[in-house]
Amino acid sequence: MSAQTVDGIYLDPIGTAEKAAAQIALRTGVGQHDLALVMGSGWVGAVDALGTPTHEFSAEEIIGFLPPAVEGHSGKIRSYEIAGANGPLRALVFLGRTHLYEGKGIEPVVHSTRTAVKAGCKIVILTNACGGIKTEYKVGQPVLIRDHISLTATSPLIGANFVDLTDLYSKRIRAIVKSEDNSLQEGVYVHWRGPTYETPAEIKMMRTMGADLVGMSTVPEAIAAHALGAEVLGISLVTNAAAGVTGEKLNHEEVIAAGKAAAQRMGALLKGVIPKLF
Ligand code: 8IG
């Protein structure tokens, strides 16, 4: 459903997110959700591990959400009840996301995250598929995001809002995830606007800067969630070696295939971690 816009900019992005949260509460009968998951390309299969949703609807039925633009992004919103260590949890799951490269501006990119926080979510789990810059990474390997580098020269925040990003990717949650799977590594994710993949020279630059992973999402959502007070977990699934790492060309089919192959492991990881978060 379209929100009120001027030149593609949401006039009142936080108010639009509040309206979207109210619509979701009406549709689900759930006044407050506890956590949100954004499932990126390659992660949609992992959601099966969460069980059967109590509700599912198309995101575009909710104010401010755009129709999906990428294969592997279904554009659905689901609500789940998940058993937690301290009682049942309500999870709001977004199957797919809007990316900066779609050219609609940054507001639709962060709308699901803001909606989730306005729906009550105290924790936002952002998943993505990405390119591996670090040469040791294998296709199909999940990596926790420890920190990021933004190369997009844009932010979801406007005005004199000097938000601290020192602990953007929650140390507390990363420790819980590593206690679930101690083979997990942590890395620095660099946000690239796309839609082109990088040149080999750009990947070399990123590696020199200290980046381990490269992708076209997650960073604006993490900032938007943190600015509204939510804790953030970012998990990347390496679905291809970044440009120039192996000499092979990059393609989206390989990304989808690597995601399918890893879906069961990623689902088990999420299922194991979520009950321990609250
Ligand atoms: I999947 O190699 C996936 N997304 N920028 N580079 C960038 N984004 C990606 C890549 C990649 N792989």
Short mmCIF file of C-alpha atoms and ligand atoms in Angstrom, two decimals, residues 129-131 192 197-198 214-216 239-240 242 250 255, ligand 1:
data_model
loop_
_atom_site.label_atom_id
_atom_site.label_comp_id
_atom_site.label_asym_id
_atom_site.label_seq_id
_atom_site.Cartn_x
_atom_site.Cartn_y
_atom_site.Cartn_z
CA ALA A 129 23.37 -13.20 1.65
CA CYS A 130 26.70 -11.60 0.84
CA GLY A 131 29.99 -11.87 -0.92
CA TRP A 192 27.57 -1.34 -1.26
CA TYR A 197 28.60 -6.26 -7.88
CA GLU A 198 32.02 -4.73 -7.20
CA VAL A 214 30.13 -7.25 1.20
CA GLY A 215 26.47 -6.84 0.45
CA MET A 216 23.67 -4.49 -0.54
CA THR A 239 26.92 -17.18 -0.91
CA ASN A 240 29.74 -16.23 -3.27
CA ALA A 242 33.57 -11.50 -3.85
CA LEU A 250 29.30 -13.65 -9.98
CA VAL A 255 23.43 -17.03 -4.48
I1 8IG B 1 24.59 -12.51 -2.34
O1 8IG B 1 29.62 -10.12 -3.94
C1 8IG B 1 25.76 -11.05 -2.64
N1 8IG B 1 25.40 -9.78 -2.44
N2 8IG B 1 27.89 -5.95 -3.11
N3 8IG B 1 28.78 -8.05 -3.54
C2 8IG B 1 27.75 -7.26 -3.13
N4 8IG B 1 26.59 -7.74 -2.76
C3 8IG B 1 26.45 -9.06 -2.77
C4 8IG B 1 27.46 -9.94 -3.18
C5 8IG B 1 28.69 -9.41 -3.58
N5 8IG B 1 27.00 -11.18 -3.09
#
